[in-house]
GROMACS .gro file of C-alpha atoms in nm:
model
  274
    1UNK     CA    1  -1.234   0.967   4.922
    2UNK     CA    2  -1.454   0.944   4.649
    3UNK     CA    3  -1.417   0.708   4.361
    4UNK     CA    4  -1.617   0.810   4.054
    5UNK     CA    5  -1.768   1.175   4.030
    6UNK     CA    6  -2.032   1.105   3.775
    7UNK     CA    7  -2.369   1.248   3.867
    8UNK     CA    8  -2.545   1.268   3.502
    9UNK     CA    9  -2.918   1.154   3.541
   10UNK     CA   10  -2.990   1.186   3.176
   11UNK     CA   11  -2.788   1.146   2.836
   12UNK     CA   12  -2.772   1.509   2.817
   13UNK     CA   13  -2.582   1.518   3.137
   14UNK     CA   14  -2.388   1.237   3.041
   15UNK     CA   15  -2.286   1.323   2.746
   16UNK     CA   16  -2.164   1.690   2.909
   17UNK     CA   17  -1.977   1.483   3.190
   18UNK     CA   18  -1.831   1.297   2.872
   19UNK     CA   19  -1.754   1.603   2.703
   20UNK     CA   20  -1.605   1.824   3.012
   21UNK     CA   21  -1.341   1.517   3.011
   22UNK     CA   22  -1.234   1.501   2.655
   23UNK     CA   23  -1.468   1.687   2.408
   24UNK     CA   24  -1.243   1.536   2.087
   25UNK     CA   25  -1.237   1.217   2.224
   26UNK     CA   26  -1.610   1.229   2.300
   27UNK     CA   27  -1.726   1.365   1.956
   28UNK     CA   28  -1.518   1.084   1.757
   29UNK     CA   29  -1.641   0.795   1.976
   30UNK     CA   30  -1.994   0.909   1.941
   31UNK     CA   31  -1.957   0.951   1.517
   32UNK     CA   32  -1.815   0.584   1.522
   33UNK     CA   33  -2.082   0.468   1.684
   34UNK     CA   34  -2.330   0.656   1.422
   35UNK     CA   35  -2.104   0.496   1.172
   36UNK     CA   36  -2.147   0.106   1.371
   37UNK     CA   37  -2.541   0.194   1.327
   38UNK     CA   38  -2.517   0.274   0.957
   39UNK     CA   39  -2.327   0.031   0.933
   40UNK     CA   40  -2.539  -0.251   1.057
   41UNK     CA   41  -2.799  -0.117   0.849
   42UNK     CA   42  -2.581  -0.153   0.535
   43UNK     CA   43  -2.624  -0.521   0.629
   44UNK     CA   44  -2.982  -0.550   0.544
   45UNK     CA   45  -2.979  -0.304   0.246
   46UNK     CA   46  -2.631  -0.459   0.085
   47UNK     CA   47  -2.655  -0.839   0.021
   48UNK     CA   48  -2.299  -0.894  -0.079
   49UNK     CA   49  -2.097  -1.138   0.122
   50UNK     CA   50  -1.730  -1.224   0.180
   51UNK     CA   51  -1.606  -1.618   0.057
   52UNK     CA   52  -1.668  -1.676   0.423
   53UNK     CA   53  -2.034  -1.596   0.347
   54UNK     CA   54  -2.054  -1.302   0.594
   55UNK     CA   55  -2.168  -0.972   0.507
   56UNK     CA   56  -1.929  -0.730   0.441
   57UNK     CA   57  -2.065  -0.471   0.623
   58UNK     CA   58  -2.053  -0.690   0.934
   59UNK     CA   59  -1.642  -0.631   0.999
   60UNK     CA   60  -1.701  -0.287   0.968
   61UNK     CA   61  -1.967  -0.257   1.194
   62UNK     CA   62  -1.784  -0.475   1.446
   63UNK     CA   63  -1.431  -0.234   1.412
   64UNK     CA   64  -1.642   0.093   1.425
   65UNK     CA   65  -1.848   0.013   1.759
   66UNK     CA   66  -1.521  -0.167   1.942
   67UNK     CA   67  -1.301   0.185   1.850
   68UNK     CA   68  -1.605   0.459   1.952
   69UNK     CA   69  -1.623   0.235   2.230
   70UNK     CA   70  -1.199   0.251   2.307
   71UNK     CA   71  -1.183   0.607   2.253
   72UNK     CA   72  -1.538   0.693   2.441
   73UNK     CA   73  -1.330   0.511   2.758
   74UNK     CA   74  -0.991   0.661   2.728
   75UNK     CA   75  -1.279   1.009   2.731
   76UNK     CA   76  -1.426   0.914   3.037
   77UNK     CA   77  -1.075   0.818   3.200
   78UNK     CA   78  -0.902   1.153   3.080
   79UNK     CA   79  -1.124   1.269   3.405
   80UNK     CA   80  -0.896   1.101   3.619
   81UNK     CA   81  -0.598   1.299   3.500
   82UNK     CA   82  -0.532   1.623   3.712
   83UNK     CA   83  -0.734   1.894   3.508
   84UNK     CA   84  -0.432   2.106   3.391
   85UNK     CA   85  -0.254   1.792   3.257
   86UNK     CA   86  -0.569   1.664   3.068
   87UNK     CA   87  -0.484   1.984   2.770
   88UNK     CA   88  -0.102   1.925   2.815
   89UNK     CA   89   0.133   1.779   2.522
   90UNK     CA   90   0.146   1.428   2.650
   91UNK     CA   91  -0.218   1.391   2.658
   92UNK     CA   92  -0.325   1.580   2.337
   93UNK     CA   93  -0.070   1.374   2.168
   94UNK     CA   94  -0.229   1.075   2.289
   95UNK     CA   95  -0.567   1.181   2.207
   96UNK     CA   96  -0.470   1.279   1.847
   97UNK     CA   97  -0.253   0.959   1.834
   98UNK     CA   98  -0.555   0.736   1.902
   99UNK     CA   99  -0.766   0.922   1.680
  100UNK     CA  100  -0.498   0.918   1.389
  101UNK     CA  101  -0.438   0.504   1.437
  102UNK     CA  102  -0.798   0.432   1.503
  103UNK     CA  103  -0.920   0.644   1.105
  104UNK     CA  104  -0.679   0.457   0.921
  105UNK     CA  105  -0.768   0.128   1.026
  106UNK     CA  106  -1.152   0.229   0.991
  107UNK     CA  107  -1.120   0.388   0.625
  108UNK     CA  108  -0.910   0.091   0.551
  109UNK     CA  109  -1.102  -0.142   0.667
  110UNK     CA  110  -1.430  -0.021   0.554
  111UNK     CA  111  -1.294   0.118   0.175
  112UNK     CA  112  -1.201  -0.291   0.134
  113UNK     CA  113  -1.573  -0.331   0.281
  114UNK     CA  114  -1.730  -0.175   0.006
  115UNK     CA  115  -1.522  -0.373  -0.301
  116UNK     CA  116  -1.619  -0.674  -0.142
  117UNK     CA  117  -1.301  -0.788  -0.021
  118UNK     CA  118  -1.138  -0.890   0.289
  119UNK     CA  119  -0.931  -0.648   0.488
  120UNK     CA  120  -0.733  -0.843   0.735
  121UNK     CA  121  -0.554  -1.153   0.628
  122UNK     CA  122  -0.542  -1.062   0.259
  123UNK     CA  123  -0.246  -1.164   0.115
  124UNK     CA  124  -0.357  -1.140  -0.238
  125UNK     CA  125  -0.152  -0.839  -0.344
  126UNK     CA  126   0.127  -0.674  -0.283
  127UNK     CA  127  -0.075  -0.361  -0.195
  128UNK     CA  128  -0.300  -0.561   0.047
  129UNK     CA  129   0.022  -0.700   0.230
  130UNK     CA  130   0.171  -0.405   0.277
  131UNK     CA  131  -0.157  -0.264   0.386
  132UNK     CA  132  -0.224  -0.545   0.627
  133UNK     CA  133   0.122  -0.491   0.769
  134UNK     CA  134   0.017  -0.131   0.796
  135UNK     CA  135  -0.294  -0.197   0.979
  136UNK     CA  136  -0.057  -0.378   1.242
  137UNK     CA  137   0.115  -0.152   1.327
  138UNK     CA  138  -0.189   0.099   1.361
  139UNK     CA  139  -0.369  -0.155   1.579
  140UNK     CA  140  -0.055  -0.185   1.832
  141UNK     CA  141  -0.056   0.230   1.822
  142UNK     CA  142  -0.422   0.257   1.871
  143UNK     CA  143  -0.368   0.001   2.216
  144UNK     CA  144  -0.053   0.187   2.325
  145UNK     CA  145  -0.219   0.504   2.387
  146UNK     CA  146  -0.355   0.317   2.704
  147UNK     CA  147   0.032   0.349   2.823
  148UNK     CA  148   0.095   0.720   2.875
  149UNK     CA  149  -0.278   0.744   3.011
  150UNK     CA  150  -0.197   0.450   3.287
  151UNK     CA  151   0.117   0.668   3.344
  152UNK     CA  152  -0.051   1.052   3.339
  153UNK     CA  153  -0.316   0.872   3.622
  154UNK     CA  154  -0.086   0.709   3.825
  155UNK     CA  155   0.176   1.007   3.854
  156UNK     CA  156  -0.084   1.313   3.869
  157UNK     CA  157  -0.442   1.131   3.913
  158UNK     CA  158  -0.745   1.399   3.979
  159UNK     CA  159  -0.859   1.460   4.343
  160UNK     CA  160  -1.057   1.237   4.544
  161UNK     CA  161  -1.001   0.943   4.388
  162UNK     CA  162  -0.881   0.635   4.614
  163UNK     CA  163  -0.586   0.515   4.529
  164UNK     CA  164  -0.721   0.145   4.460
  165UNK     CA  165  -0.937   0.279   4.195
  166UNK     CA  166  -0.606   0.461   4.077
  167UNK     CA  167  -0.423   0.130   4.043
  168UNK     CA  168  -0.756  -0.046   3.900
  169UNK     CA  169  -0.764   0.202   3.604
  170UNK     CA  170  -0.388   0.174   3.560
  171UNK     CA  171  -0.382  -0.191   3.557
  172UNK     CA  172  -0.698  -0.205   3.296
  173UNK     CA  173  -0.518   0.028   3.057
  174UNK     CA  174  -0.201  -0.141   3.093
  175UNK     CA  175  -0.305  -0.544   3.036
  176UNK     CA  176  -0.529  -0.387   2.765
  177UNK     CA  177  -0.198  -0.338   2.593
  178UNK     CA  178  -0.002  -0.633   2.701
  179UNK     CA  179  -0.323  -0.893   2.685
  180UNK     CA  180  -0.481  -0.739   2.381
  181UNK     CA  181  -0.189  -0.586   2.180
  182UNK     CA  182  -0.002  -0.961   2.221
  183UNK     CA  183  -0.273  -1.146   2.129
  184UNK     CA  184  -0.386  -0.937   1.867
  185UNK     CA  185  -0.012  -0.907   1.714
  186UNK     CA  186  -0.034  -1.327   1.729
  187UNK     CA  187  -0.352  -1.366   1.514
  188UNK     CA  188  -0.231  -1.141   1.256
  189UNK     CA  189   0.051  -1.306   1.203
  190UNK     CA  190  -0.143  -1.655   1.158
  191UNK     CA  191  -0.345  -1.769   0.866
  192UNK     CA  192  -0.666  -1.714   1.000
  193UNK     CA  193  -0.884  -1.578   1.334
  194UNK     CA  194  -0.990  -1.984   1.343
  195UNK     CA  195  -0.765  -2.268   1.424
  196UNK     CA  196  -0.873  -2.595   1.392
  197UNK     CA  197  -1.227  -2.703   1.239
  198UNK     CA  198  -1.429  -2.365   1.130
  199UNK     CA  199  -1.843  -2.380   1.167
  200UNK     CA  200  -2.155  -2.289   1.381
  201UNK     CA  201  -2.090  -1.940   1.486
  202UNK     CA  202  -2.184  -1.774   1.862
  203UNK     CA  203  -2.489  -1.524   1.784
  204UNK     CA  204  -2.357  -1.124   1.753
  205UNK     CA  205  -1.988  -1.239   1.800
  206UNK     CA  206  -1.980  -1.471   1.501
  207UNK     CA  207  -1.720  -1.669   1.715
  208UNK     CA  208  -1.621  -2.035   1.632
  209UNK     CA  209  -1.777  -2.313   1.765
  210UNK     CA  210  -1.616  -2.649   1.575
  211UNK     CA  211  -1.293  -2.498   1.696
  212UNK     CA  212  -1.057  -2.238   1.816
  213UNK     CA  213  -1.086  -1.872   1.742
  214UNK     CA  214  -0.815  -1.646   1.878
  215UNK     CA  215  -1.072  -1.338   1.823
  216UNK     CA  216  -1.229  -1.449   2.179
  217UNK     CA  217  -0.908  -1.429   2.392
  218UNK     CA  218  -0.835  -1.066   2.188
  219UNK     CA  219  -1.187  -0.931   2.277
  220UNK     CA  220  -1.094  -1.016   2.675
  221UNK     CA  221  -0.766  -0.858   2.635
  222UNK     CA  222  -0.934  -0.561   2.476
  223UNK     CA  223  -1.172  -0.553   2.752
  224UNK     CA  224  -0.922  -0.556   3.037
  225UNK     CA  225  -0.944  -0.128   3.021
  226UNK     CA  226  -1.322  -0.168   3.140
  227UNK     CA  227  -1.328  -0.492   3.347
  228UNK     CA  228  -1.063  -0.417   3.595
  229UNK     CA  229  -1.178  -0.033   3.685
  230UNK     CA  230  -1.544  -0.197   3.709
  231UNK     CA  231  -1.400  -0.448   3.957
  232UNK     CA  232  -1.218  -0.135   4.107
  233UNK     CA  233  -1.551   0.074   4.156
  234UNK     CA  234  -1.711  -0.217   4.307
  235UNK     CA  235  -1.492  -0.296   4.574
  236UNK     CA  236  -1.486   0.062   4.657
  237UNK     CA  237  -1.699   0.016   4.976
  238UNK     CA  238  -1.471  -0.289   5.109
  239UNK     CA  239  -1.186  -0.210   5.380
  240UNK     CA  240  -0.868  -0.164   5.242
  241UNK     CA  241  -0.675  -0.443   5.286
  242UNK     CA  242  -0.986  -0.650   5.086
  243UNK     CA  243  -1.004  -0.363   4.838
  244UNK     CA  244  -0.679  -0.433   4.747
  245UNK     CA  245  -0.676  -0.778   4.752
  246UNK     CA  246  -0.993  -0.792   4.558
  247UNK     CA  247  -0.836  -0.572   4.254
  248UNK     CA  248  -0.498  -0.699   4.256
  249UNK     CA  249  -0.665  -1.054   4.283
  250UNK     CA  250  -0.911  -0.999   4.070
  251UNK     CA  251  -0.671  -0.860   3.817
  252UNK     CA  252  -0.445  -1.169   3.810
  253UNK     CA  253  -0.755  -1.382   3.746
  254UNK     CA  254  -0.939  -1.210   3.437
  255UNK     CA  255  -0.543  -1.213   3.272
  256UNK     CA  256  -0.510  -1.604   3.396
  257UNK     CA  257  -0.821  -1.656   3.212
  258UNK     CA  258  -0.775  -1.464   2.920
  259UNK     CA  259  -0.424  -1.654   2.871
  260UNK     CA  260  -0.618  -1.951   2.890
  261UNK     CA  261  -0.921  -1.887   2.675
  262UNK     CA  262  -0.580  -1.783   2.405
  263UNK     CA  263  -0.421  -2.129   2.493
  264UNK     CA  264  -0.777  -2.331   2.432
  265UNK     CA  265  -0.795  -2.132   2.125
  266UNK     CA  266  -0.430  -2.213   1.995
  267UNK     CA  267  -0.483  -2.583   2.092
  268UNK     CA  268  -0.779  -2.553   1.828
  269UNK     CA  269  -1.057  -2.627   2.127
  270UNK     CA  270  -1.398  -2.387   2.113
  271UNK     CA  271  -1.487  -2.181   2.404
  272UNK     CA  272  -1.867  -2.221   2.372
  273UNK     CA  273  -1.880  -2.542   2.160
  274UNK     CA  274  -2.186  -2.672   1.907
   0.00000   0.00000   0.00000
C-alpha cells in the first residue's frame, strides 16, 4: 500500500497535483503567498514602525505566509479524502469555512497594518476590543477546520494509503487544533506574546531572547498538521509494529515538547537565549 501518490517533477505538475486536490484551496494559498511577498517588500519601501519598533508590514507578512501555507496543506490533504467526498457538503463547508476565517483575520490584520497600528493586543478602543475578540474567535475557526478533515480521512480515507499514514495525518490535524488553538487562545488572552524581560530577537522569527515568548510554543502547535504526517511518510518503509510505534511515539514527543517549550515560555525563560 502506497503512502503518498505525488509524482510532480516540476511546479507545473505540482501545482496540477495541488489543484486536482482542492483547486479553491490551492488558488487562495498561492494569492496569500503573493500577498506574504508583497508584503515583505512593503517592508523596504514603507519605513513606518510599530512602538515596538517593528515594521508594520512585518505582522502581515508573517499572518499571510503561515495561512497560504495552512490552507495550501489542508489542499494537499483533501487528496486523502475518498474522491466523491472531497466535493461533498462537509468538505466544501470546510473549505469555504477556512477561507471565510482565514480573510477576515488577514484584511483585519493588514487594514490596522497600513494606519500604523497594532492589530492583536490593542485594547485602545472599544472598536479594537471588540475586533480583537473577533479575531479570536476567527483564529479558533480557521484551526478547527483541521477537525472534520481528521474525521472525513479517518472514516472514508482515499485508496492505497496505509493506515499509519491515515492515523499520522489525523493526529497532525487534530493536535494542530488542541496544541495550537490552546495555546493560541492563552496568549490572546495575556498582555503580551512576551513574558518576562523583552529584547534581542531570533533572526526571521523575531522571537524573544531576554525572556519568554508564547509565539514559539504556538508556531509548534501550528506545525503539528505537517510534522506528524512527515514523521508518518518517513516511517513508511519500517515494519508495522515500528511504524506504529514510531508515529504514535513520535507523536507524544513533538506534543511533550511543545507543552514544554509553552511552560518555559510561561515561566518567562527564552528558548534560544542572548
Amino acid at each position: 500500500m502506497t503512502v503518498i501518490t505525488l509524482s510532480p517533477s516540476g511546479p507545473a505538475a505540482l501545482f496540477a497535483e495541488f489543484d486536482r486536490r482542492h483547486p479553491q484551496l490551492t488558488r487562495y494559498g498561492l494569492v496569500l503567498l503573493v500577498l506574504g511577498a508583497i508584503a515583505m517588500a512593503l517592508q523596504v519601501l514603507d519605513p513606518r514602525t510599530l512602538a515596538s519598533g517593528v515594521n508594520i508590514w512585518v505582522k502581515p507578512a508573517k499572518f499571510l505566509v503561515s495561512v497560504g501555507v495552512f490552507a495550501l496543506t489542508t489542499a494537499w490533504f483533501m487528496g486523502y479524502v475518498r474522491p466523491e467526498r472531497r466535493g461533498g457538503r462537509l468538505m466544501r463547508f470546510t473549505a469555504w469555512t477556512l477561507i471565510a476565517s482565514g480573510s477576515f483575520e488577514l484584511l483585519y490584520i493588514s487594514f490596522q497594518a497600513a494606519q500604523g497600528q497594532e492589530s492583536h493586543f490593542n485594547l485602545s478602543t472599544p472598536f479594537h476590543i471588540a475586533m480583537y475578540a473577533l479575531m479570536g474567535i476567527g483564529a479558533v475557526i480557521l484551526t478547527a477546520t483541521t477537525l472534520p478533515l481528521a474525521w472525513e480521512i479517518v472514516r472514508r480515507p482515499a485508496p492505497g494509503l496505509q493506515r499509519s499514514f491515515v492515523a499520522a495525518v489525523a493526529i497532525g490535524l487534530v493536535l494542530t487544533f488542541v496544541l495550537g488553538g490552546w495555546m493560541g487562545s492563552y496568549m490572546s488572552s495575556q498582555p503580551g506574546h512576551a513574558v518576562g524581560q523583552v529584547g534581542g530577537g531570533v533572526p526571521v522569527f523575531g522571537w524573544n531572547r531576554l525572556g519568554g515568548d508564547l509565539r514559539i510554543a504556538h508556531f509548534f502547535g501550528i506545525h503539528a498538521e505537517q510534522a506528524i504526517p512527515l514523521l508518518g511518510a518517513a516511517a513508511a518503509g519500517l515494519p508495522a509494529r515500528l511504524r506504529w510505534s514510531a508515529i504514535l511515539g513520535g507523536s507524544a514527543i513533538y506534543a511533550a515538547l511543545t507543552i514544554g517549550v509553552f511552560l518555559q515560555a510561561v515561566a518567562g525563560r527564552a528558548l534560544v537565549p542572548a
